[in-house]
């Protein structure tokens, strides 16, 4: 079967390659479609300083460049224009009105930032020191509470809506190697997985099975891990394999692993993006 790559970063944010290089590579790899999902800017809306989100003044050029690639590759490779949008509690999220006016084909909703009870927002997938400082200062040393806050934010984002694909649902595990800080295998978190899976089903969301952690050797598991993936399957939430590629070489990285994980979780099909509005937006593809 032919798979697509819809979660892709470029030089406009923290990716290494430009739009054309990524299109050529996707075409050569035989992917069925390529979607761009640069990290939406956060600066103007939140005042946060980030070196991986797009700059506010780069958005127009990003939109233009991907639209031009759509035309250049028409008939050879379907190219889609998307964004990965941060939900930052109380500050910004995919439901913000401005995204509706950009003519995007799809939005990926993602939680990278937590807004702690004390102190400034911080990212959970950044350097270990930032994560540890977040636990210590933001959550008064309570790492379980931080993990719960991550899933709280994810639920709030899903309820607010405005996006099509849920990004890396258990990104919180990235700085938790060896379950150093909390166990996502424990009953309270398994219950969270169930709650999030049924919310996704109710909102007709697609969840990505993201190989980015494996591709960049930051995790030993896909996002989501096997337990969480099984909950999505039980709730009949459709899944899309993505690479969260930050360079062309990774556009289909570890896709074999993702296919096996889907089968192990009981999935018999995945979905492919069709780019049209309405019911035909997603096409089912047997595994
Ligand atoms: Zn992300
Ligand atoms: Zn990403």
PDB file of C-alpha atoms and ligand atoms in Angstrom:
ATOM      1  CA  UNK A   1       0.000   0.000   0.000  1.00  0.00           C
ATOM      2  CA  UNK A   2       1.054   3.579  -0.592  1.00  0.00           C
ATOM      3  CA  UNK A   3       1.334   5.840   2.437  1.00  0.00           C
ATOM      4  CA  UNK A   4       1.451   9.595   2.762  1.00  0.00           C
ATOM      5  CA  UNK A   5       3.446  11.982   4.928  1.00  0.00           C
ATOM      6  CA  UNK A   6       1.311  14.795   6.303  1.00  0.00           C
ATOM      7  CA  UNK A   7       3.336  15.918   9.284  1.00  0.00           C
ATOM      8  CA  UNK A   8       6.338  17.659   7.780  1.00  0.00           C
ATOM      9  CA  UNK A   9       8.538  20.538   8.924  1.00  0.00           C
ATOM     10  CA  UNK A  10      10.536  22.810   6.651  1.00  0.00           C
ATOM     11  CA  UNK A  11      13.136  25.527   6.956  1.00  0.00           C
ATOM     12  CA  UNK A  12      10.264  27.897   7.732  1.00  0.00           C
ATOM     13  CA  UNK A  13      10.272  26.434  11.257  1.00  0.00           C
ATOM     14  CA  UNK A  14      12.765  23.905  12.640  1.00  0.00           C
ATOM     15  CA  UNK A  15      13.089  21.607   9.614  1.00  0.00           C
ATOM     16  CA  UNK A  16      16.372  21.159   7.749  1.00  0.00           C
ATOM     17  CA  UNK A  17      15.060  21.087   4.163  1.00  0.00           C
ATOM     18  CA  UNK A  18      13.129  23.400   1.877  1.00  0.00           C
ATOM     19  CA  UNK A  19       9.715  22.752   0.343  1.00  0.00           C
ATOM     20  CA  UNK A  20      11.008  21.674  -3.072  1.00  0.00           C
ATOM     21  CA  UNK A  21      13.572  19.209  -1.667  1.00  0.00           C
ATOM     22  CA  UNK A  22      10.845  17.599   0.434  1.00  0.00           C
ATOM     23  CA  UNK A  23       8.475  17.341  -2.558  1.00  0.00           C
ATOM     24  CA  UNK A  24      11.144  15.713  -4.707  1.00  0.00           C
ATOM     25  CA  UNK A  25      12.027  13.261  -1.964  1.00  0.00           C
ATOM     26  CA  UNK A  26       8.362  12.350  -1.305  1.00  0.00           C
ATOM     27  CA  UNK A  27       7.896  11.739  -5.035  1.00  0.00           C
ATOM     28  CA  UNK A  28      11.030   9.585  -5.263  1.00  0.00           C
ATOM     29  CA  UNK A  29       9.951   7.571  -2.219  1.00  0.00           C
ATOM     30  CA  UNK A  30       6.623   6.844  -3.910  1.00  0.00           C
ATOM     31  CA  UNK A  31       4.505   8.482  -1.187  1.00  0.00           C
ATOM     32  CA  UNK A  32       0.867   8.978  -2.141  1.00  0.00           C
ATOM     33  CA  UNK A  33       0.803  12.592  -0.872  1.00  0.00           C
ATOM     34  CA  UNK A  34       2.887  15.141   1.000  1.00  0.00           C
ATOM     35  CA  UNK A  35       1.470  17.616   3.501  1.00  0.00           C
ATOM     36  CA  UNK A  36       3.359  20.499   5.061  1.00  0.00           C
ATOM     37  CA  UNK A  37       2.727  21.315   8.715  1.00  0.00           C
ATOM     38  CA  UNK A  38       5.133  23.993   9.881  1.00  0.00           C
ATOM     39  CA  UNK A  39       4.830  24.954  13.532  1.00  0.00           C
ATOM     40  CA  UNK A  40       2.420  27.905  13.687  1.00  0.00           C
ATOM     41  CA  UNK A  41       3.904  31.049  15.250  1.00  0.00           C
ATOM     42  CA  UNK A  42       3.226  31.784  18.912  1.00  0.00           C
ATOM     43  CA  UNK A  43       5.155  35.030  19.431  1.00  0.00           C
ATOM     44  CA  UNK A  44       2.505  37.651  18.645  1.00  0.00           C
ATOM     45  CA  UNK A  45      -0.295  35.787  20.412  1.00  0.00           C
ATOM     46  CA  UNK A  46       1.505  34.709  23.573  1.00  0.00           C
ATOM     47  CA  UNK A  47       4.693  36.732  23.918  1.00  0.00           C
ATOM     48  CA  UNK A  48       6.623  33.453  24.206  1.00  0.00           C
ATOM     49  CA  UNK A  49      10.034  33.265  22.580  1.00  0.00           C
ATOM     50  CA  UNK A  50      10.565  30.110  20.529  1.00  0.00           C
ATOM     51  CA  UNK A  51      13.305  29.023  18.156  1.00  0.00           C
ATOM     52  CA  UNK A  52      11.238  26.226  16.613  1.00  0.00           C
ATOM     53  CA  UNK A  53       7.889  27.878  15.857  1.00  0.00           C
ATOM     54  CA  UNK A  54       7.633  29.875  12.631  1.00  0.00           C
ATOM     55  CA  UNK A  55       8.142  33.599  13.030  1.00  0.00           C
ATOM     56  CA  UNK A  56       4.939  35.622  12.642  1.00  0.00           C
ATOM     57  CA  UNK A  57       6.318  37.445   9.640  1.00  0.00           C
ATOM     58  CA  UNK A  58       7.242  34.191   7.844  1.00  0.00           C
ATOM     59  CA  UNK A  59       3.676  32.905   7.521  1.00  0.00           C
ATOM     60  CA  UNK A  60       2.798  34.617   4.223  1.00  0.00           C
ATOM     61  CA  UNK A  61       5.941  33.311   2.529  1.00  0.00           C
ATOM     62  CA  UNK A  62       5.258  29.803   3.867  1.00  0.00           C
ATOM     63  CA  UNK A  63       1.695  29.816   2.521  1.00  0.00           C
ATOM     64  CA  UNK A  64       2.869  31.152  -0.861  1.00  0.00           C
ATOM     65  CA  UNK A  65       5.687  28.663  -1.198  1.00  0.00           C
ATOM     66  CA  UNK A  66       3.573  25.592  -0.415  1.00  0.00           C
ATOM     67  CA  UNK A  67       0.805  26.842  -2.751  1.00  0.00           C
ATOM     68  CA  UNK A  68       3.390  27.229  -5.523  1.00  0.00           C
ATOM     69  CA  UNK A  69       4.631  23.681  -4.884  1.00  0.00           C
ATOM     70  CA  UNK A  70       1.046  22.406  -5.132  1.00  0.00           C
ATOM     71  CA  UNK A  71       0.894  23.804  -8.675  1.00  0.00           C
ATOM     72  CA  UNK A  72       4.387  22.654  -9.671  1.00  0.00           C
ATOM     73  CA  UNK A  73       3.726  19.077  -8.554  1.00  0.00           C
ATOM     74  CA  UNK A  74       0.123  18.835  -9.759  1.00  0.00           C
ATOM     75  CA  UNK A  75      -0.441  15.537 -11.588  1.00  0.00           C
ATOM     76  CA  UNK A  76       2.642  13.945 -10.028  1.00  0.00           C
ATOM     77  CA  UNK A  77       2.330  14.369  -6.244  1.00  0.00           C
ATOM     78  CA  UNK A  78      -0.638  15.746  -4.290  1.00  0.00           C
ATOM     79  CA  UNK A  79       0.755  18.486  -2.029  1.00  0.00           C
ATOM     80  CA  UNK A  80      -1.284  19.793   0.897  1.00  0.00           C
ATOM     81  CA  UNK A  81      -0.980  22.940   2.943  1.00  0.00           C
ATOM     82  CA  UNK A  82      -1.315  22.535   6.687  1.00  0.00           C
ATOM     83  CA  UNK A  83       0.061  23.736   9.986  1.00  0.00           C
ATOM     84  CA  UNK A  84       0.869  22.159  13.321  1.00  0.00           C
ATOM     85  CA  UNK A  85      -0.810  24.488  15.774  1.00  0.00           C
ATOM     86  CA  UNK A  86       0.039  24.665  19.471  1.00  0.00           C
ATOM     87  CA  UNK A  87      -2.640  24.620  22.106  1.00  0.00           C
ATOM     88  CA  UNK A  88      -1.386  26.745  24.996  1.00  0.00           C
ATOM     89  CA  UNK A  89      -4.000  26.827  27.699  1.00  0.00           C
ATOM     90  CA  UNK A  90      -5.738  30.200  27.937  1.00  0.00           C
ATOM     91  CA  UNK A  91      -3.486  31.742  25.264  1.00  0.00           C
ATOM     92  CA  UNK A  92      -3.875  30.160  21.835  1.00  0.00           C
ATOM     93  CA  UNK A  93      -4.989  27.012  20.021  1.00  0.00           C
ATOM     94  CA  UNK A  94      -6.193  25.515  16.756  1.00  0.00           C
ATOM     95  CA  UNK A  95      -9.689  26.924  17.393  1.00  0.00           C
ATOM     96  CA  UNK A  96      -8.362  30.517  16.996  1.00  0.00           C
ATOM     97  CA  UNK A  97     -10.332  32.251  14.243  1.00  0.00           C
ATOM     98  CA  UNK A  98      -7.354  33.382  12.162  1.00  0.00           C
ATOM     99  CA  UNK A  99      -6.515  29.851  10.961  1.00  0.00           C
ATOM    100  CA  UNK A 100      -9.871  29.618   9.201  1.00  0.00           C
ATOM    101  CA  UNK A 101      -8.963  32.513   6.918  1.00  0.00           C
ATOM    102  CA  UNK A 102      -5.637  31.085   5.762  1.00  0.00           C
ATOM    103  CA  UNK A 103      -7.083  28.588   3.245  1.00  0.00           C
ATOM    104  CA  UNK A 104      -5.286  25.653   4.867  1.00  0.00           C
ATOM    105  CA  UNK A 105      -6.138  22.104   3.779  1.00  0.00           C
ATOM    106  CA  UNK A 106      -5.847  20.746   7.318  1.00  0.00           C
ATOM    107  CA  UNK A 107      -4.613  21.528  10.819  1.00  0.00           C
ATOM    108  CA  UNK A 108      -2.713  19.323  13.235  1.00  0.00           C
ATOM    109  CA  UNK A 109      -3.494  20.132  16.879  1.00  0.00           C
ATOM    110  CA  UNK A 110      -0.582  19.665  19.270  1.00  0.00           C
ATOM    111  CA  UNK A 111       0.282  20.184  22.900  1.00  0.00           C
ATOM    112  CA  UNK A 112       3.972  20.960  23.406  1.00  0.00           C
ATOM    113  CA  UNK A 113       3.615  23.731  26.001  1.00  0.00           C
ATOM    114  CA  UNK A 114       2.243  23.449  29.518  1.00  0.00           C
ATOM    115  CA  UNK A 115       0.990  26.388  31.511  1.00  0.00           C
ATOM    116  CA  UNK A 116       1.927  25.449  35.095  1.00  0.00           C
ATOM    117  CA  UNK A 117       0.158  26.618  38.262  1.00  0.00           C
ATOM    118  CA  UNK A 118       3.294  28.677  38.968  1.00  0.00           C
ATOM    119  CA  UNK A 119       5.691  30.382  36.611  1.00  0.00           C
ATOM    120  CA  UNK A 120       5.904  30.658  32.846  1.00  0.00           C
ATOM    121  CA  UNK A 121       4.744  28.184  30.161  1.00  0.00           C
ATOM    122  CA  UNK A 122       7.405  25.663  29.139  1.00  0.00           C
ATOM    123  CA  UNK A 123       7.725  22.847  26.597  1.00  0.00           C
ATOM    124  CA  UNK A 124       7.555  19.197  27.625  1.00  0.00           C
ATOM    125  CA  UNK A 125       9.565  17.938  24.647  1.00  0.00           C
ATOM    126  CA  UNK A 126      12.503  20.340  24.933  1.00  0.00           C
ATOM    127  CA  UNK A 127      15.809  19.718  26.699  1.00  0.00           C
ATOM    128  CA  UNK A 128      15.681  17.559  29.852  1.00  0.00           C
ATOM    129  CA  UNK A 129      16.735  20.544  31.993  1.00  0.00           C
ATOM    130  CA  UNK A 130      13.719  22.574  30.877  1.00  0.00           C
ATOM    131  CA  UNK A 131      11.435  19.632  31.652  1.00  0.00           C
ATOM    132  CA  UNK A 132      12.977  19.113  35.085  1.00  0.00           C
ATOM    133  CA  UNK A 133      12.750  22.804  35.888  1.00  0.00           C
ATOM    134  CA  UNK A 134       9.090  22.666  34.847  1.00  0.00           C
ATOM    135  CA  UNK A 135       8.426  19.833  37.308  1.00  0.00           C
ATOM    136  CA  UNK A 136      10.380  21.520  40.102  1.00  0.00           C
ATOM    137  CA  UNK A 137       9.241  25.106  39.766  1.00  0.00           C
ATOM    138  CA  UNK A 138       5.985  24.895  37.840  1.00  0.00           C
ATOM    139  CA  UNK A 139       4.512  21.816  39.515  1.00  0.00           C
ATOM    140  CA  UNK A 140       6.300  21.984  42.875  1.00  0.00           C
ATOM    141  CA  UNK A 141       8.106  18.697  42.194  1.00  0.00           C
ATOM    142  CA  UNK A 142       4.940  16.734  41.448  1.00  0.00           C
ATOM    143  CA  UNK A 143       5.749  14.965  38.169  1.00  0.00           C
ATOM    144  CA  UNK A 144       2.485  12.970  38.110  1.00  0.00           C
ATOM    145  CA  UNK A 145       0.600  16.226  38.277  1.00  0.00           C
ATOM    146  CA  UNK A 146       2.587  17.545  35.347  1.00  0.00           C
ATOM    147  CA  UNK A 147       1.697  14.454  33.301  1.00  0.00           C
ATOM    148  CA  UNK A 148      -1.962  14.832  34.261  1.00  0.00           C
ATOM    149  CA  UNK A 149      -1.775  18.503  33.241  1.00  0.00           C
ATOM    150  CA  UNK A 150      -0.513  17.398  29.835  1.00  0.00           C
ATOM    151  CA  UNK A 151      -3.581  15.241  29.274  1.00  0.00           C
ATOM    152  CA  UNK A 152      -5.833  17.976  30.695  1.00  0.00           C
ATOM    153  CA  UNK A 153      -4.473  20.335  28.035  1.00  0.00           C
ATOM    154  CA  UNK A 154      -4.959  17.738  25.334  1.00  0.00           C
ATOM    155  CA  UNK A 155      -8.579  17.212  26.375  1.00  0.00           C
ATOM    156  CA  UNK A 156      -9.222  20.953  26.443  1.00  0.00           C
ATOM    157  CA  UNK A 157      -7.758  21.272  22.940  1.00  0.00           C
ATOM    158  CA  UNK A 158      -9.911  18.425  21.605  1.00  0.00           C
ATOM    159  CA  UNK A 159     -13.062  19.907  23.149  1.00  0.00           C
ATOM    160  CA  UNK A 160     -12.290  23.325  21.630  1.00  0.00           C
ATOM    161  CA  UNK A 161     -11.825  21.703  18.189  1.00  0.00           C
ATOM    162  CA  UNK A 162     -10.826  23.529  15.018  1.00  0.00           C
ATOM    163  CA  UNK A 163      -8.339  20.903  13.822  1.00  0.00           C
ATOM    164  CA  UNK A 164      -8.306  17.589  11.925  1.00  0.00           C
ATOM    165  CA  UNK A 165      -5.434  15.480  13.266  1.00  0.00           C
ATOM    166  CA  UNK A 166      -4.379  14.967  16.886  1.00  0.00           C
ATOM    167  CA  UNK A 167      -0.578  15.114  17.154  1.00  0.00           C
ATOM    168  CA  UNK A 168       1.612  12.760  19.224  1.00  0.00           C
ATOM    169  CA  UNK A 169      -0.931  12.104  22.017  1.00  0.00           C
ATOM    170  CA  UNK A 170       1.695  10.949  24.552  1.00  0.00           C
ATOM    171  CA  UNK A 171       4.522  13.367  23.755  1.00  0.00           C
ATOM    172  CA  UNK A 172       4.838  13.791  27.520  1.00  0.00           C
ATOM    173  CA  UNK A 173       6.842  10.547  27.593  1.00  0.00           C
ATOM    174  CA  UNK A 174       9.722  12.032  25.619  1.00  0.00           C
ATOM    175  CA  UNK A 175      11.647  13.132  28.737  1.00  0.00           C
ATOM    176  CA  UNK A 176      10.465  10.150  30.790  1.00  0.00           C
ATOM    177  CA  UNK A 177      12.877   7.415  29.672  1.00  0.00           C
ATOM    178  CA  UNK A 178      12.784   4.408  32.010  1.00  0.00           C
ATOM    179  CA  UNK A 179       9.606   5.876  33.545  1.00  0.00           C
ATOM    180  CA  UNK A 180      11.831   8.108  35.593  1.00  0.00           C
ATOM    181  CA  UNK A 181       9.099  10.586  36.490  1.00  0.00           C
ATOM    182  CA  UNK A 182       5.765   8.785  36.094  1.00  0.00           C
ATOM    183  CA  UNK A 183       4.309   5.544  34.735  1.00  0.00           C
ATOM    184  CA  UNK A 184       1.960   5.897  31.802  1.00  0.00           C
ATOM    185  CA  UNK A 185       1.261   2.172  32.299  1.00  0.00           C
ATOM    186  CA  UNK A 186      -0.501   2.864  35.612  1.00  0.00           C
ATOM    187  CA  UNK A 187      -4.274   2.734  35.988  1.00  0.00           C
ATOM    188  CA  UNK A 188      -4.896   6.500  36.285  1.00  0.00           C
ATOM    189  CA  UNK A 189      -3.155   7.137  32.959  1.00  0.00           C
ATOM    190  CA  UNK A 190      -4.805   4.204  31.210  1.00  0.00           C
ATOM    191  CA  UNK A 191      -8.113   5.804  32.225  1.00  0.00           C
ATOM    192  CA  UNK A 192      -6.924   9.081  30.696  1.00  0.00           C
ATOM    193  CA  UNK A 193      -6.143   7.257  27.442  1.00  0.00           C
ATOM    194  CA  UNK A 194      -9.668   5.863  27.385  1.00  0.00           C
ATOM    195  CA  UNK A 195     -11.168   9.290  28.008  1.00  0.00           C
ATOM    196  CA  UNK A 196      -9.098  10.909  25.262  1.00  0.00           C
ATOM    197  CA  UNK A 197      -9.876   8.110  22.801  1.00  0.00           C
ATOM    198  CA  UNK A 198     -13.624   8.505  23.299  1.00  0.00           C
ATOM    199  CA  UNK A 199     -13.352  12.284  22.994  1.00  0.00           C
ATOM    200  CA  UNK A 200     -11.503  11.878  19.686  1.00  0.00           C
ATOM    201  CA  UNK A 201     -14.228   9.534  18.450  1.00  0.00           C
ATOM    202  CA  UNK A 202     -16.932  12.011  19.476  1.00  0.00           C
ATOM    203  CA  UNK A 203     -15.151  14.847  17.646  1.00  0.00           C
ATOM    204  CA  UNK A 204     -14.491  12.717  14.527  1.00  0.00           C
ATOM    205  CA  UNK A 205     -10.765  13.334  14.795  1.00  0.00           C
ATOM    206  CA  UNK A 206      -8.010  11.390  13.109  1.00  0.00           C
ATOM    207  CA  UNK A 207      -5.074  10.487  15.366  1.00  0.00           C
ATOM    208  CA  UNK A 208      -1.581  10.288  13.999  1.00  0.00           C
ATOM    209  CA  UNK A 209       0.744   7.366  14.606  1.00  0.00           C
ATOM    210  CA  UNK A 210       3.903   9.386  14.659  1.00  0.00           C
ATOM    211  CA  UNK A 211       7.321   7.822  13.961  1.00  0.00           C
ATOM    212  CA  UNK A 212       9.221  11.055  14.701  1.00  0.00           C
ATOM    213  CA  UNK A 213      10.519   9.974  18.114  1.00  0.00           C
ATOM    214  CA  UNK A 214      11.955   6.790  16.593  1.00  0.00           C
ATOM    215  CA  UNK A 215      13.328   8.595  13.550  1.00  0.00           C
ATOM    216  CA  UNK A 216      15.194  11.070  15.714  1.00  0.00           C
ATOM    217  CA  UNK A 217      16.083   8.407  18.297  1.00  0.00           C
ATOM    218  CA  UNK A 218      14.387  10.338  21.080  1.00  0.00           C
ATOM    219  CA  UNK A 219      11.997   7.543  22.094  1.00  0.00           C
ATOM    220  CA  UNK A 220      11.870   3.769  21.804  1.00  0.00           C
ATOM    221  CA  UNK A 221       8.182   3.857  20.941  1.00  0.00           C
ATOM    222  CA  UNK A 222       5.831   5.428  18.500  1.00  0.00           C
ATOM    223  CA  UNK A 223       3.546   8.216  19.600  1.00  0.00           C
ATOM    224  CA  UNK A 224       1.128   6.839  20.784  1.00  0.00           C
ATOM    225  CA  UNK A 225       2.640   3.783  22.495  1.00  0.00           C
ATOM    226  CA  UNK A 226       0.960   0.359  22.260  1.00  0.00           C
ATOM    227  CA  UNK A 227      -1.401   0.777  25.230  1.00  0.00           C
ATOM    228  CA  UNK A 228      -2.711   4.133  24.077  1.00  0.00           C
ATOM    229  CA  UNK A 229      -2.989   2.923  20.466  1.00  0.00           C
ATOM    230  CA  UNK A 230      -5.087   0.001  21.622  1.00  0.00           C
ATOM    231  CA  UNK A 231      -7.489   2.430  23.349  1.00  0.00           C
ATOM    232  CA  UNK A 232      -7.858   4.386  20.117  1.00  0.00           C
ATOM    233  CA  UNK A 233      -8.591   1.152  18.277  1.00  0.00           C
ATOM    234  CA  UNK A 234     -11.204   0.153  20.849  1.00  0.00           C
ATOM    235  CA  UNK A 235     -12.900   3.531  20.359  1.00  0.00           C
ATOM    236  CA  UNK A 236     -12.685   3.107  16.553  1.00  0.00           C
ATOM    237  CA  UNK A 237     -10.669   6.270  16.048  1.00  0.00           C
ATOM    238  CA  UNK A 238      -9.113   6.399  12.552  1.00  0.00           C
ATOM    239  CA  UNK A 239      -5.325   6.626  12.412  1.00  0.00           C
ATOM    240  CA  UNK A 240      -2.868   8.186  10.001  1.00  0.00           C
ATOM    241  CA  UNK A 241       0.806   7.221   9.851  1.00  0.00           C
ATOM    242  CA  UNK A 242       3.089  10.272   9.944  1.00  0.00           C
ATOM    243  CA  UNK A 243       6.836  10.811  10.239  1.00  0.00           C
ATOM    244  CA  UNK A 244       6.952  14.267  11.866  1.00  0.00           C
ATOM    245  CA  UNK A 245       9.839  14.659   9.427  1.00  0.00           C
ATOM    246  CA  UNK A 246      12.339  17.434  10.042  1.00  0.00           C
ATOM    247  CA  UNK A 247      14.423  16.347   7.042  1.00  0.00           C
ATOM    248  CA  UNK A 248      13.663  14.725   3.690  1.00  0.00           C
ATOM    249  CA  UNK A 249      15.353  11.414   4.536  1.00  0.00           C
ATOM    250  CA  UNK A 250      12.816  10.796   7.329  1.00  0.00           C
ATOM    251  CA  UNK A 251       9.626  11.274   5.272  1.00  0.00           C
ATOM    252  CA  UNK A 252       8.759   7.566   5.520  1.00  0.00           C
ATOM    253  CA  UNK A 253      11.061   6.700   8.434  1.00  0.00           C
ATOM    254  CA  UNK A 254       9.959   3.671  10.475  1.00  0.00           C
ATOM    255  CA  UNK A 255       6.712   3.304   8.540  1.00  0.00           C
ATOM    256  CA  UNK A 256       7.139  -0.501   8.682  1.00  0.00           C
ATOM    257  CA  UNK A 257       7.233  -0.289  12.486  1.00  0.00           C
ATOM    258  CA  UNK A 258       4.064   1.818  12.472  1.00  0.00           C
ATOM    259  CA  UNK A 259       2.246  -0.665  10.226  1.00  0.00           C
ATOM    260  CA  UNK A 260       3.159  -3.566  12.518  1.00  0.00           C
ATOM    261  CA  UNK A 261       2.060  -1.597  15.590  1.00  0.00           C
ATOM    262  CA  UNK A 262      -1.302  -0.855  13.973  1.00  0.00           C
ATOM    263  CA  UNK A 263      -1.865  -4.519  13.166  1.00  0.00           C
ATOM    264  CA  UNK A 264      -0.816  -5.523  16.695  1.00  0.00           C
ATOM    265  CA  UNK A 265      -3.365  -3.065  18.102  1.00  0.00           C
ATOM    266  CA  UNK A 266      -6.103  -4.648  15.995  1.00  0.00           C
ATOM    267  CA  UNK A 267      -6.364  -2.048  13.249  1.00  0.00           C
ATOM    268  CA  UNK A 268      -7.259  -3.362   9.800  1.00  0.00           C
ATOM    269  CA  UNK A 269      -7.127  -0.026   7.974  1.00  0.00           C
ATOM    270  CA  UNK A 270      -5.614   3.405   8.056  1.00  0.00           C
ATOM    271  CA  UNK A 271      -6.790   6.582   6.332  1.00  0.00           C
ATOM    272  CA  UNK A 272      -5.408   8.703   3.521  1.00  0.00           C
ATOM    273  CA  UNK A 273      -6.131  12.401   3.137  1.00  0.00           C
ATOM    274  CA  UNK A 274      -8.073  13.384   0.045  1.00  0.00           C
ATOM    275  CA  UNK A 275      -7.929  17.125   0.507  1.00  0.00           C
ATOM    276  CA  UNK A 276     -11.579  17.710  -0.249  1.00  0.00           C
ATOM    277  CA  UNK A 277     -14.073  19.062   2.209  1.00  0.00           C
ATOM    278  CA  UNK A 278     -16.931  17.044   3.637  1.00  0.00           C
ATOM    279  CA  UNK A 279     -17.278  13.299   3.970  1.00  0.00           C
ATOM    280  CA  UNK A 280     -14.708  12.446   1.295  1.00  0.00           C
ATOM    281  CA  UNK A 281     -11.892  14.218   3.148  1.00  0.00           C
ATOM    282  CA  UNK A 282     -10.470  10.907   4.351  1.00  0.00           C
ATOM    283  CA  UNK A 283     -10.285   7.698   2.361  1.00  0.00           C
ATOM    284  CA  UNK A 284     -10.020   4.345   4.116  1.00  0.00           C
ATOM    285  CA  UNK A 285      -7.033   2.224   3.133  1.00  0.00           C
ATOM    286  CA  UNK A 286      -6.799  -1.433   4.182  1.00  0.00           C
ATOM    287  CA  UNK A 287      -3.562  -2.386   5.892  1.00  0.00           C
TER     288      UNK A 287
HETATM  289 ZN1  LIG B   1       4.735  18.339  17.499  1.00  0.00          ZN
HETATM  290 ZN1  LIG B   2       5.825  18.229  14.317  1.00  0.00          ZN
END
